[in-house]
Each structure stands twice: as structure tokens, then as C-alpha cells.
CSV table of C-alpha atoms (C1' of nucleotides) in Angstrom, one decimal:
chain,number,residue,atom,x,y,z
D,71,UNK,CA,-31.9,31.4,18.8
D,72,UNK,CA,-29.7,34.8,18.7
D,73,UNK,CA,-27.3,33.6,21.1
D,74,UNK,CA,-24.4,33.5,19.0
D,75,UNK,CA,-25.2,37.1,17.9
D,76,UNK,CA,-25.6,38.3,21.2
D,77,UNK,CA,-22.3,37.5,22.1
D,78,UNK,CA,-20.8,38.5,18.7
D,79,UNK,CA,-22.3,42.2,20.0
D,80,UNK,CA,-21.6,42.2,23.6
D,81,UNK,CA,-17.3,41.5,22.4
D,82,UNK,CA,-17.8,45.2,21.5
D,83,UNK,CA,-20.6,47.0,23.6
D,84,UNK,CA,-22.7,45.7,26.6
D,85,UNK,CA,-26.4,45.6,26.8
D,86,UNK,CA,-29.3,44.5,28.9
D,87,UNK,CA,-31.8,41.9,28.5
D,88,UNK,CA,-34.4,44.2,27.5
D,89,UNK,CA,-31.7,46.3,24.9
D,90,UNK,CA,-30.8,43.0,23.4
D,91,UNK,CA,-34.5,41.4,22.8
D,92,UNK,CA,-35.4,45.0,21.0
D,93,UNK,CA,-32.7,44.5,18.8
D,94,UNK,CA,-33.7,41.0,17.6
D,95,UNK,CA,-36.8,42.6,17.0
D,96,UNK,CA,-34.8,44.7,13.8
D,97,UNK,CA,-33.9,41.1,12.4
D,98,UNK,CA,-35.2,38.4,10.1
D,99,UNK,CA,-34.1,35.0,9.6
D,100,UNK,CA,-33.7,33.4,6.5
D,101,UNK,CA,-32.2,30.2,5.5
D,102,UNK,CA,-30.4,29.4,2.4
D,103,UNK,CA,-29.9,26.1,0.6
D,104,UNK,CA,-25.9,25.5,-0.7
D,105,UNK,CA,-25.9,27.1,-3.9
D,106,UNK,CA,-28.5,29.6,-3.5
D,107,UNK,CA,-28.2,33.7,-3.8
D,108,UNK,CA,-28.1,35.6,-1.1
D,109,UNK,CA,-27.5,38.4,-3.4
D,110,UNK,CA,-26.4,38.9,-7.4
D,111,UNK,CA,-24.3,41.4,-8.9
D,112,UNK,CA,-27.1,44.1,-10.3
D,113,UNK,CA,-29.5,43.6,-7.7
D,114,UNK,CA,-29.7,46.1,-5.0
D,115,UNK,CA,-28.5,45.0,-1.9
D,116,UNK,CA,-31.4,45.3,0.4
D,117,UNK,CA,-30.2,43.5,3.6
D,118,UNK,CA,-26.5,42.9,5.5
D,119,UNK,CA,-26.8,39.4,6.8
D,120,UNK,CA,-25.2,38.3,10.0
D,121,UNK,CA,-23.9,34.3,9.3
D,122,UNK,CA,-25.6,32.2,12.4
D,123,UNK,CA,-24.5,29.0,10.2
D,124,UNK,CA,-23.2,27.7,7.6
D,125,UNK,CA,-20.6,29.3,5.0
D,126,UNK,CA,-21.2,31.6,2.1
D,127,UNK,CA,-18.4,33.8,-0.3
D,128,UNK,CA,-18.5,37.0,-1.9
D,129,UNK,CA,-17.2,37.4,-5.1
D,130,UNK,CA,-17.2,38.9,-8.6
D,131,UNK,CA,-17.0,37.8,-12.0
D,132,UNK,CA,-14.8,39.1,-14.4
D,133,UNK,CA,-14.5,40.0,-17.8
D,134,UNK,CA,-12.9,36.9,-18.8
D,135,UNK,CA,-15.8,34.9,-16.7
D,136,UNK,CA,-13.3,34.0,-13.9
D,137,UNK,CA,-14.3,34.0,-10.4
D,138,UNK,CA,-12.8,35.9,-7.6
D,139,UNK,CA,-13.6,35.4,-3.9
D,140,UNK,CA,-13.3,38.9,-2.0
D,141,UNK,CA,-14.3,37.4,1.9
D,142,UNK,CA,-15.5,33.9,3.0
D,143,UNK,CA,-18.5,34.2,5.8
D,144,UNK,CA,-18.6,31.8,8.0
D,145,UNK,CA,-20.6,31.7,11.7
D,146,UNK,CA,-20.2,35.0,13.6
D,147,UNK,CA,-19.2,37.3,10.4
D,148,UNK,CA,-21.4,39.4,8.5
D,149,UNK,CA,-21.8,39.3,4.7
D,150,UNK,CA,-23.2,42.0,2.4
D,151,UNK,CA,-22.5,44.6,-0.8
D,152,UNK,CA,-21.7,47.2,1.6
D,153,UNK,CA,-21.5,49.4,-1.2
D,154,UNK,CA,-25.1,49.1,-2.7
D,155,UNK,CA,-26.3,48.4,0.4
D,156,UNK,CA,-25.2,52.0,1.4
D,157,UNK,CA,-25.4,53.4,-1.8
D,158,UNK,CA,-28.7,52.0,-3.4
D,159,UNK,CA,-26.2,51.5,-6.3
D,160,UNK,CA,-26.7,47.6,-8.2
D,161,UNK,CA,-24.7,45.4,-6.4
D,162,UNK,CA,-21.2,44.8,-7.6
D,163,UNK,CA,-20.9,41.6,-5.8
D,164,UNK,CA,-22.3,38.1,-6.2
D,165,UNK,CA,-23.2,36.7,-2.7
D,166,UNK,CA,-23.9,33.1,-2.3
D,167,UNK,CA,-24.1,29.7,0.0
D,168,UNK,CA,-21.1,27.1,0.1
D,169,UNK,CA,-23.2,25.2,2.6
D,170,UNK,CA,-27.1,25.4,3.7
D,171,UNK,CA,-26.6,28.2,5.6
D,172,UNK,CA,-28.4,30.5,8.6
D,173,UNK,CA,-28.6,33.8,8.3
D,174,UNK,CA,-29.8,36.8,10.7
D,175,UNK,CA,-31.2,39.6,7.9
D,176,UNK,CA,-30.6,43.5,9.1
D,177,UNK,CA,-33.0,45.4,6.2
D,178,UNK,CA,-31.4,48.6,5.6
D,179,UNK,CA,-34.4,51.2,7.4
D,180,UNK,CA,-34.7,48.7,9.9
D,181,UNK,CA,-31.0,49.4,10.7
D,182,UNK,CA,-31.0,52.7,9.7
D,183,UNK,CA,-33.9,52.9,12.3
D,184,UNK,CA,-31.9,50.7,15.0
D,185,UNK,CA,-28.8,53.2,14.9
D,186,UNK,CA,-31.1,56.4,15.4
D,187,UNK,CA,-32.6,54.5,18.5
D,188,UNK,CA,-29.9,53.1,19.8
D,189,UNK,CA,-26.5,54.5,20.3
D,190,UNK,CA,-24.9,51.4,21.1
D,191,UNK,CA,-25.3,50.1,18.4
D,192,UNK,CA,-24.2,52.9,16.0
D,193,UNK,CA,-20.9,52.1,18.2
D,194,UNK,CA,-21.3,48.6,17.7
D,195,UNK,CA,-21.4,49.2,13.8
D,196,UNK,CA,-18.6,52.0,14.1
D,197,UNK,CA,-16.0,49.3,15.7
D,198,UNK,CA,-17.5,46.3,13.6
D,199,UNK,CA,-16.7,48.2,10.8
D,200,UNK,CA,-12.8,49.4,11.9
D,201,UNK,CA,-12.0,45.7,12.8
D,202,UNK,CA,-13.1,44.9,9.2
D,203,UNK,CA,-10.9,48.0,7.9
D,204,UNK,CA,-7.7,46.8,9.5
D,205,UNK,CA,-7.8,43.3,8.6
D,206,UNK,CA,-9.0,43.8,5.1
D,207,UNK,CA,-5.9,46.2,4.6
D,208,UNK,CA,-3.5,43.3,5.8
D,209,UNK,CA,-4.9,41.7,3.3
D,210,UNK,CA,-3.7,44.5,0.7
D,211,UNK,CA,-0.3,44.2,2.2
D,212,UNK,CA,-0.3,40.3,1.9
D,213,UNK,CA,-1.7,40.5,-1.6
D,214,UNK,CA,0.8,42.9,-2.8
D,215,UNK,CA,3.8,41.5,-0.8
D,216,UNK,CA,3.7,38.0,-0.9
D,217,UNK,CA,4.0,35.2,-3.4
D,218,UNK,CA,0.9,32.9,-4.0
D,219,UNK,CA,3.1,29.7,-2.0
D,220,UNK,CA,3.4,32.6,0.6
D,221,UNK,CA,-0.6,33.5,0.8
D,222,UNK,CA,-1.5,30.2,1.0
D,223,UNK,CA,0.4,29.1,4.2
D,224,UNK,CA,-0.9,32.1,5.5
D,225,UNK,CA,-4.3,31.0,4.5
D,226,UNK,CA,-3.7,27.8,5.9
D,227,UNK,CA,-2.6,29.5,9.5
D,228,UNK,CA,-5.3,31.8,9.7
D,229,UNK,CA,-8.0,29.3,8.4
D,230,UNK,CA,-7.5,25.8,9.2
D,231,UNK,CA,-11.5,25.3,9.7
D,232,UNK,CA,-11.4,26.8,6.3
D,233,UNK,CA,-9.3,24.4,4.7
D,234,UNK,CA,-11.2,21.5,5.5
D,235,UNK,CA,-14.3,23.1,4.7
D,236,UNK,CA,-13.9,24.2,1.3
D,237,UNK,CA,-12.8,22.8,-2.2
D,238,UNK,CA,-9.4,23.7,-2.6
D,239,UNK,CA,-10.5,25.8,-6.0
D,240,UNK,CA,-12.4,28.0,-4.5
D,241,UNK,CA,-9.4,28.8,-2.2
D,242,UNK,CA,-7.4,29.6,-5.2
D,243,UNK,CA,-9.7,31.9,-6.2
D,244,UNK,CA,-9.5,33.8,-2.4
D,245,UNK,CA,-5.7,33.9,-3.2
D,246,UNK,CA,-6.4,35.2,-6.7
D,247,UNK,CA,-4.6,32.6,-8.5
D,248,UNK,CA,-5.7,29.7,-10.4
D,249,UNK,CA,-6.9,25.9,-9.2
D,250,UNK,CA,-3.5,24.4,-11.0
D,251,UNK,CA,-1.3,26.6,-9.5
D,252,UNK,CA,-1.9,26.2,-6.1
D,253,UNK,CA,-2.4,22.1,-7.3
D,254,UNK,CA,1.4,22.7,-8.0
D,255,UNK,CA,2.0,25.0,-4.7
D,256,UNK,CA,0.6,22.3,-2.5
D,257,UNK,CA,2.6,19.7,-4.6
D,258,UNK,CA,5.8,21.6,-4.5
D,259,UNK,CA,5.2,22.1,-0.5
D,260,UNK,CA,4.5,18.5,0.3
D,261,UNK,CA,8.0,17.6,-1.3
D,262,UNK,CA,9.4,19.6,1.0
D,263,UNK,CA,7.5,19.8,4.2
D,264,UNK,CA,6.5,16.2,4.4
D,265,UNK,CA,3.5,15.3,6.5
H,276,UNK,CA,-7.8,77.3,9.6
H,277,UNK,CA,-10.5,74.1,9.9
H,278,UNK,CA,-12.1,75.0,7.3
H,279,UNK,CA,-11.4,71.7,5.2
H,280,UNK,CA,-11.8,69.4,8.3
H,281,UNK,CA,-15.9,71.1,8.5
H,282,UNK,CA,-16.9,70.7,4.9
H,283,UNK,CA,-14.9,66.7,5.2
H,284,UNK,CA,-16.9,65.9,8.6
H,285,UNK,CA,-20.2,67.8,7.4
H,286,UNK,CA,-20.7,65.5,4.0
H,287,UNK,CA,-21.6,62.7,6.9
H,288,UNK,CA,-23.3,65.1,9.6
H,289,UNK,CA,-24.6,68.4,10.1
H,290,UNK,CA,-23.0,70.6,12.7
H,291,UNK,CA,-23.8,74.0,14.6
H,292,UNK,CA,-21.1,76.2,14.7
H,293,UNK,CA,-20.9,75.7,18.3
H,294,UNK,CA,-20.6,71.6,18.2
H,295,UNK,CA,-17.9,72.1,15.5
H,296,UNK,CA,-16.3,74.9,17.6
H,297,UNK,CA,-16.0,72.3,20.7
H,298,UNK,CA,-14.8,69.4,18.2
H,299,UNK,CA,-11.9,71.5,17.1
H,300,UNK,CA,-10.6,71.2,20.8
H,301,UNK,CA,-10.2,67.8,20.1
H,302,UNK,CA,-7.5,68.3,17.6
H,303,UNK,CA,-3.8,69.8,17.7
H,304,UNK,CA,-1.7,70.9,14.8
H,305,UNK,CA,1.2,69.0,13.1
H,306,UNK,CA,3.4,70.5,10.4
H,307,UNK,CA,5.3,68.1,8.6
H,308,UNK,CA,8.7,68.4,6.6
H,309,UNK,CA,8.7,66.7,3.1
H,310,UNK,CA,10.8,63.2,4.6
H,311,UNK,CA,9.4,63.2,7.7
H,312,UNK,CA,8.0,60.7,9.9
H,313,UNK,CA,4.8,60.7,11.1
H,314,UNK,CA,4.7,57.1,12.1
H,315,UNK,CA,7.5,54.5,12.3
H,316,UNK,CA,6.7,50.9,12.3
H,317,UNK,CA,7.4,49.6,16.2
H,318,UNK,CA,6.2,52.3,17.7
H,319,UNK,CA,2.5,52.7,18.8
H,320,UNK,CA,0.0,54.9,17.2
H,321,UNK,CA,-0.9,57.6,19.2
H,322,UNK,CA,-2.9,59.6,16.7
H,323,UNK,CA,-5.0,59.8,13.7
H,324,UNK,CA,-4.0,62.4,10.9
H,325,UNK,CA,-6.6,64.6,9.0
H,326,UNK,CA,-4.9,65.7,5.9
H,327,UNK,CA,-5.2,69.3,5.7
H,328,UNK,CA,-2.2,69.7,3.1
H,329,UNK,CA,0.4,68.1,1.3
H,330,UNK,CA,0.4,64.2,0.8
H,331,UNK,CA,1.7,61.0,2.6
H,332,UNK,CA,2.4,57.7,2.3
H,333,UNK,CA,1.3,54.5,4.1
H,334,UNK,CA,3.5,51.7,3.5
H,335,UNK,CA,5.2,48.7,4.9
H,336,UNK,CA,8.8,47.2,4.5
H,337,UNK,CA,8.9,43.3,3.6
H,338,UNK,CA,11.5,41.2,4.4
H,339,UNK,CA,13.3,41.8,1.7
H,340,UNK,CA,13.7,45.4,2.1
H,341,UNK,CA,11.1,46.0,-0.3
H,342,UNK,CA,8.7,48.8,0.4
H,343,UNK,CA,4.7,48.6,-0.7
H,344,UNK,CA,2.5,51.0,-0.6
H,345,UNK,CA,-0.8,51.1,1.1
H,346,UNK,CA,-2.2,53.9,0.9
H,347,UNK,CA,-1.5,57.7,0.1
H,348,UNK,CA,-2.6,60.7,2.3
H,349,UNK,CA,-3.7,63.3,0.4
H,350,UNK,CA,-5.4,66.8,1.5
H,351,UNK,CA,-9.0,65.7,2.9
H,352,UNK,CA,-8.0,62.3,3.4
H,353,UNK,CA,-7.1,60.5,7.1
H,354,UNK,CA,-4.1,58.9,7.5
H,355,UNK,CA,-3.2,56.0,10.4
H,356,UNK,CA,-2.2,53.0,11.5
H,357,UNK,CA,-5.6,51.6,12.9
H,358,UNK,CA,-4.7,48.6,14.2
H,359,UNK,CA,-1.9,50.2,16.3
H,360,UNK,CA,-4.4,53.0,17.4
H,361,UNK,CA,-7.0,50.9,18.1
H,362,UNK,CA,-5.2,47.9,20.4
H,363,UNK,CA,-2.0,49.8,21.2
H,364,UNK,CA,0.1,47.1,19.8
H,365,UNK,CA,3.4,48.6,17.9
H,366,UNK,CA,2.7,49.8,14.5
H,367,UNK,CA,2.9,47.5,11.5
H,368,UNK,CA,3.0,50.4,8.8
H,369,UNK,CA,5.6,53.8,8.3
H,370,UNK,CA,3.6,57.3,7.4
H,371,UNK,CA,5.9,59.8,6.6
H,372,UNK,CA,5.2,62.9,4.5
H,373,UNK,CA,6.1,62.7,0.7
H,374,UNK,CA,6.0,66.6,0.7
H,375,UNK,CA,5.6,69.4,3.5
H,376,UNK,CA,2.2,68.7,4.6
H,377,UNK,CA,0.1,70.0,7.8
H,378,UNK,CA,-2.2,67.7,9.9
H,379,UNK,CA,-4.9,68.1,12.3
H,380,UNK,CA,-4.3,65.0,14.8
H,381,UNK,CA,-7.0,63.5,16.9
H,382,UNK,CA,-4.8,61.7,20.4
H,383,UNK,CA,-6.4,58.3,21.1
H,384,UNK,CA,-8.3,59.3,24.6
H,385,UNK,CA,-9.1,63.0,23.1
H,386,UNK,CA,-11.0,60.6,20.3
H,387,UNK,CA,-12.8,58.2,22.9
H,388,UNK,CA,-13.6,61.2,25.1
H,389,UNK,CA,-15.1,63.3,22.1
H,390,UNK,CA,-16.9,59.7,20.9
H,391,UNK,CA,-18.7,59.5,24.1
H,392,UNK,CA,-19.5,63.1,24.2
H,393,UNK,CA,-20.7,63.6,20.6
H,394,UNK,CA,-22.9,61.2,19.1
H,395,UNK,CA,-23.1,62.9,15.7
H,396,UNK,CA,-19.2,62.5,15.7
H,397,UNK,CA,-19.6,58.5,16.8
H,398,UNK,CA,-21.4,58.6,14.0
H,399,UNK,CA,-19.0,60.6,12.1
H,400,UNK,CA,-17.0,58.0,12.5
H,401,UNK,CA,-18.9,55.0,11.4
H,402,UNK,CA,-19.7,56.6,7.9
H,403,UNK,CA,-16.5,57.5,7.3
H,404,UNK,CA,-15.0,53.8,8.0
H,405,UNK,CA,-17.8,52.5,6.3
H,406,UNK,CA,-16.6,53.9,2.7
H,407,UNK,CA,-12.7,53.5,3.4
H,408,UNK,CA,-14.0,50.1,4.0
H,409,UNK,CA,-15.5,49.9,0.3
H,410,UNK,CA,-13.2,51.2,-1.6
H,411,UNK,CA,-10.2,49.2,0.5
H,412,UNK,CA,-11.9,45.9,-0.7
H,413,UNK,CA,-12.6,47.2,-4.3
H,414,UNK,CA,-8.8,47.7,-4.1
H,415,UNK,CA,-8.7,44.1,-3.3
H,416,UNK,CA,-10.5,42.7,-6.3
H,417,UNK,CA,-8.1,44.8,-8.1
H,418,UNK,CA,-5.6,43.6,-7.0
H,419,UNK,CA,-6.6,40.2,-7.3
H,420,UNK,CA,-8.3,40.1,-10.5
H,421,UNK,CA,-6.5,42.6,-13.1
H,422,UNK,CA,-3.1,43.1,-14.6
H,423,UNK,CA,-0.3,45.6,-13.4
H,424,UNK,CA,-1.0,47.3,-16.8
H,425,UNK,CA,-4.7,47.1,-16.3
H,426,UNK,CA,-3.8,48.5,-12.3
H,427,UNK,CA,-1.7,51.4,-13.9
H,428,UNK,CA,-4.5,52.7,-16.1
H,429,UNK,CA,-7.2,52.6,-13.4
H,430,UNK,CA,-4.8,54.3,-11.2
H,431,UNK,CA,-4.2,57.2,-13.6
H,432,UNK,CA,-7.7,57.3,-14.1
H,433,UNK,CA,-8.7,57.3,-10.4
H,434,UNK,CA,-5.6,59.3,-9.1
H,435,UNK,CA,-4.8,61.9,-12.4
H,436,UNK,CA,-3.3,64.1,-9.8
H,437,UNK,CA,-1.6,62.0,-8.1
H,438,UNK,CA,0.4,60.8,-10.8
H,439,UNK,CA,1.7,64.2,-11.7
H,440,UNK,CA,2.4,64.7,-8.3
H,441,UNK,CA,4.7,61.9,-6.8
H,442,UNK,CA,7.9,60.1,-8.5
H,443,UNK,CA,7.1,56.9,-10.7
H,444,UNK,CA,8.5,54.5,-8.4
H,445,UNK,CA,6.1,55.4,-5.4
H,446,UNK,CA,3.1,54.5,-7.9
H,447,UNK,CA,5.0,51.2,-8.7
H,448,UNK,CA,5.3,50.2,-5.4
H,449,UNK,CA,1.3,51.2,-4.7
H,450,UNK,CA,0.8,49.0,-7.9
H,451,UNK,CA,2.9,46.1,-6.1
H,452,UNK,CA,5.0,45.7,-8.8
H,453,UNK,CA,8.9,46.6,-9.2
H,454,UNK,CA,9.2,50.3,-10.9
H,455,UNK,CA,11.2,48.9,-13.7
H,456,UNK,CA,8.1,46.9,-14.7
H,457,UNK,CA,6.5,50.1,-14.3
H,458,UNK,CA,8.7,51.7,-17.3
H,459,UNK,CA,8.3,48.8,-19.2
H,460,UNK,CA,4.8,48.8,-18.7
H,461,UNK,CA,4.5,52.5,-19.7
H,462,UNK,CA,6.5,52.1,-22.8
H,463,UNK,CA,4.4,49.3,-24.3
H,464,UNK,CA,1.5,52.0,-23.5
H,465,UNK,CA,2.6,54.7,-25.7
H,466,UNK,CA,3.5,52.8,-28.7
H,467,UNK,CA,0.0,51.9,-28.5
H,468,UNK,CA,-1.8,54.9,-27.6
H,469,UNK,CA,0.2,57.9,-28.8
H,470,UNK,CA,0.3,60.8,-27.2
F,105,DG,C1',-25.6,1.3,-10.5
F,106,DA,C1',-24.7,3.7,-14.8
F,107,DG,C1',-24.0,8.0,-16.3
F,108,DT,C1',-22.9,12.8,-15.7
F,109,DT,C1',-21.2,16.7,-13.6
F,110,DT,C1',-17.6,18.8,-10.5
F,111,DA,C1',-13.1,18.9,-8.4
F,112,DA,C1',-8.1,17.8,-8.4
F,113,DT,C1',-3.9,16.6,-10.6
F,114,DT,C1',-0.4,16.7,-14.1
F,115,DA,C1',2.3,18.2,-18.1
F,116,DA,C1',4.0,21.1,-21.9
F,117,DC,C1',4.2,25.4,-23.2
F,118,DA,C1',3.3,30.8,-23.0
F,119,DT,C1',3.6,35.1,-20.7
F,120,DA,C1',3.9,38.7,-17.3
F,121,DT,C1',6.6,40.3,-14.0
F,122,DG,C1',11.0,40.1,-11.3
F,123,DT,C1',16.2,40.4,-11.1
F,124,DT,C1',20.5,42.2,-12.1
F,125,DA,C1',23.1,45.5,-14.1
F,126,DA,C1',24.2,49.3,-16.8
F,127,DT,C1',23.2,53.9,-18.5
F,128,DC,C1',21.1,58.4,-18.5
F,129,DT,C1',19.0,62.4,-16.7
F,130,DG,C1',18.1,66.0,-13.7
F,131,DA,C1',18.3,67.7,-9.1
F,132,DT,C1',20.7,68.9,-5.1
F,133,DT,C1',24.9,69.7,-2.4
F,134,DT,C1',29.4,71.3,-1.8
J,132,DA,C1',31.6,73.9,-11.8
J,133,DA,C1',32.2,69.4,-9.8
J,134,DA,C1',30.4,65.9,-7.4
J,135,DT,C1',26.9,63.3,-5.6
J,136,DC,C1',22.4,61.2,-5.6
J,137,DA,C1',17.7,59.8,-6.7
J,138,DG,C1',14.7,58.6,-10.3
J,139,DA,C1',13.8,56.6,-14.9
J,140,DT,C1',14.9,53.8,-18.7
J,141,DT,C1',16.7,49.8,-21.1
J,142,DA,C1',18.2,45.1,-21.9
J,143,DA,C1',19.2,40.1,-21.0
J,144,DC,C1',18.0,36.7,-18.5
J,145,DA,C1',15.2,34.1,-14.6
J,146,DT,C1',11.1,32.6,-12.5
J,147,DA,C1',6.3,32.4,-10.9
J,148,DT,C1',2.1,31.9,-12.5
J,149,DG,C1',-1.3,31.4,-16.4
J,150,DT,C1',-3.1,28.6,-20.3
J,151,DT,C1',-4.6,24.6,-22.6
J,152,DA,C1',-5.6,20.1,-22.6
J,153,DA,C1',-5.7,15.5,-21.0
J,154,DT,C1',-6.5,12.2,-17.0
J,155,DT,C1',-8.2,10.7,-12.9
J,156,DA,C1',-11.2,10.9,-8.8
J,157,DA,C1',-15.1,12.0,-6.4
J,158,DA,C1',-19.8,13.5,-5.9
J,159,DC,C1',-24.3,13.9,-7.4
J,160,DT,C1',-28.5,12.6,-10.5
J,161,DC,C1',-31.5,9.7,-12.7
DNA sequence: GAGTTTAATTAACATATGTTAATCTGATTT
DNA sequence: AAATCAGATTAACATATGTTAATTAAACTC
């Protein structure tokens, strides 16, 4: 049942039998059908959700009604608002399933609870949360540095499970540009890098 | 002398003078000189920097020479490489010191010895990440999702200090965009609003 | 299986930002 | 004071990406 998420924990801090089976006890499980909120932007985020299964994206609306994908979750990442979950401020952040989808729910006294009990797993969450740091500032720098042809090989690299996975607009809007333009990227790229 | 450093850790946890006393040990004392290297890409991180005063810059170098701004460093802020702290691979980022500024740095086993000794500074830690985690990814749907004119204004409106305070072209290359676009993007702004 | 929605492609044109290069200013160095 | 240098501005032109709109293809729904 929690096997994956034992292992997802013991990469960063060891624990016993016993240790581990108190710390399912913090968890729910809920299953969501493709389509369907896991949280949306003005609700308070009450849960973090560890993905077991299945693929859901985080992402805001903006002004203009366009869509913008902030972090895929696929099996063995977490998803939430940090922010309101923290905070108890409305969510800024939409939160929903690509696929019917598993998740393992962390209620925020429950984990606030879980941390005062168990020091472990306040490191757990301390180095969960720096691995997050660093790669989400890479993506800064890639944002910032490279060209929209340049992100999407990168994409490509880093998420070839991904890239079958997912319709190809949805990873335009992870790359922040538009379904037509990276219709003309990939165009532009199989001219020159033939298959 | 640490005065800063106690208010900074004490938003996230309370301290007796005594555990704050011990945590100083921790630290040692940089001074840097306004063009000064704290960190140079290639090398490995051997410290974290509490900003006690002045300001730096976090940046990277593309391949075309270009420079682009992470983050700055300003008084009660941290500035690091984490990634390079963290695994001990060479550093991916430059910090130097856009004016004289003074540091209290934390040395990588100092950090895990005080970690394991101090819960209240594990989690220290953990909060801390947590919100530079936050606003990092609000910086991402920034990035992704408004203009460079749009970017400028929430800048000046997030940073008013900060904008007095370092050259024109550091902000542009924060923005990711080229500082001449800056200048234009500055005149269109005051024929529109005037001063 | 017909009809309807959702996703992908293409093309013509629009716009924001980059590039190159020149000028100007003020600061710093000698 | 002269000389140098870093930063800011401007302009002409180049390019990447956005916008609008039409077409096709594929995936659901009834």
C-alpha cells in the first residue's frame, strides 16, 4: 500500500518498521478521477498530497484566461499550495488530475503533529523541501536564459515519460509559451534533426 | 554583533539566550569588499551566507557570456549555492558582493553538526526553506506568465529599495531581459505615467 | 456511428524583445 | 585636467514568439 512512499522517505532518513507504520497512520488516501480538483485557486489548501499514481499539474490562470503549469506531479512527488497550505491564505494555485490519479493526503495538524513527534521527519521535510529549492531555481535560470526551442529539448531530456504522457499543449504551457509555437518548434526541429 | 541573525532565526523559533549563545559558535565572520567573490562557479560551496550587511548577487554566466540574475542578497537575507553545498558538486552560480557587505557563514559540517544538535534549528531550517521555496516558484509564474514591463513594475513594487540601490543593468539582467530593453521599457513608462 | 468537443497543425500578420552600434553622462584613475 | 571606464540612452534593424483564424485529426458522448 505505502510502499512507494516508504522508500520515497527512507532516500533521505531511515526508519524502523514500527516508525514507518505510525507515520501512515498521519495519512489518508484519496483517489481522483482525470479532471477532477485536487484543489482551486481560493480555496484554502488544507492537505499536501503525496502522488502514489497517476499525474496531476499545478497551475494558475491569468488575467487574460490563459493557463500556466508551474510543476507536473507524477508518482513519488508531492503536490500542494505550499503557500496557503502554510499560510491559511486562499490558494493561489489550481491543482488538478491529468490522469485518475492516487494520492497519499498529509492534513496540515496532522503534519504539524507528525513533525513535533517525530524528528525525522521534520528532517525529512527540511531536505524534501531543499531538493525542491534547488531544482526549482534551475528552473529560473532555464526560464530566464534559454530560448523556448532551448527549454523544450531540455524538457524533452529531463522528461521523456513526460512527453509521451501528456498533450503536447499542456507542455507549452510548462514552458510558458503557446501550443503553436512549440507546434512550429517541434516542426522546425524535425527538419533538422530527422528521426 | 548577531543581533540581526536572532530577530531573522527567532520569527521561526524561540530561543534562550543560552541556545542562541551556543548557535553563534556555529558561525564565523566574513567581510566583503564591494567586487568581491564569495562564490565562483567551479568551485564547491563550502558555506551558507547570512546577510548581515550590504547586498549581493546570485547569478549565472550563459554561454553566450551573458550574465542572469538569480537572486540578490540583501541584509537579513541567505545567500548560497545549495546544490553545491548540499552534494559537493562544483558550483553552478557566482555570489560576489555588489557593495562592501559583512556575512555570518555557517561551514557545511559546523551546519550538520549544529542540525543534529539543535532540533529547534533543524527546524529553523525547514521554515525557512519552506518560504524561499514559495516565493522562488511565484518568481516562476512570473516569469512565465507576464511581460518584461509587467516584471519591471512588480519589481519596483516588491524591491523599491533595491532599485535605488543597484545600477539599471543588474535589475535588467534579474528581469532576464537585455538592459537596453530595460531603457526602452522605462521610457514608454514615463510618457505614460508622469512623474 | 453521427455528432461534438479537444488537440495539433499551418499560415499570415503583429508585437515584444534582442542585436548592433553610436552617443552621452558621470565616476574613477592617473 | 586628461584620460579612461562603466552605465544609460537612443535608433535602426532582426528575430522569436504571440495572435488570429482556418483546417485537420483524434477522442469522447449520445
Amino acid at each position: 500500500m505505502f510502499q512507494l512512499l516508504r522508500t520515497h522517505i527512507e532516500k533521505r532518513v531511515r526508519l524502523t518498521d514500527e516508525e514507518f507504520e505510525s507515520i501512515t497512520r498521519y495519512f489518508s488516501v484519496k483517489k481522483l478521477r482525470k479532471r477532477q480538483f485536487f484543489l482551486q485557486e481560493g480555496n484554502v489548501a488544507k492537505h499536501i498530497g503525496f502522488v502514489n499514481s497517476g499525474c496531476l499539474r499545478i497551475y494558475t490562470i491569468d488575467q487574460k484566461g490563459a493557463e500556466h503549469i508551474i510543476q507536473f506531479g507524477i508518482e513519488d512527488w508531492w503536490v500542494a499550495d505550499l503557500n496557503s497550505y502554510l499560510t491559511g491564505q486562499p490558494a493561489t494555485y489550481n491543482i488538478d488530475a491529468m490522469e485518475d490519479s492516487e494520492l497519499f493526503l498529509l492534513e496540515k495538524t496532522a503534519r504539524d503533529k507528525l513533525l513535533d513527534s517525530c524528528p525525522k521527519m521534520e528532517r525529512f521535510f527540511r531536505i524534501l523541501i531543499e531538493s525542491n529549492y534547488v531544482a526549482t531555481r534551475q528552473r529560473i535560470v532555464d526560464t530566464l536564459s534559454a530560448s523556448a526551442e532551448e527549454r523544450y529539448l531540455k524538457f524533452i531530456r529531463t522528461y521523456p515519460k513526460l512527453v509521451e504522457q501528456i498533450p503536447q499543449n499542456q507542455i507549452a504551457s510548462y514552458l510558458g509559451i503557446t501550443p503553436q509555437s512549440l507546434s512550429r518548434i517541434r516542426k522546425e526541429l524535425s527538419g533538422r534533426q530527422p528521426a
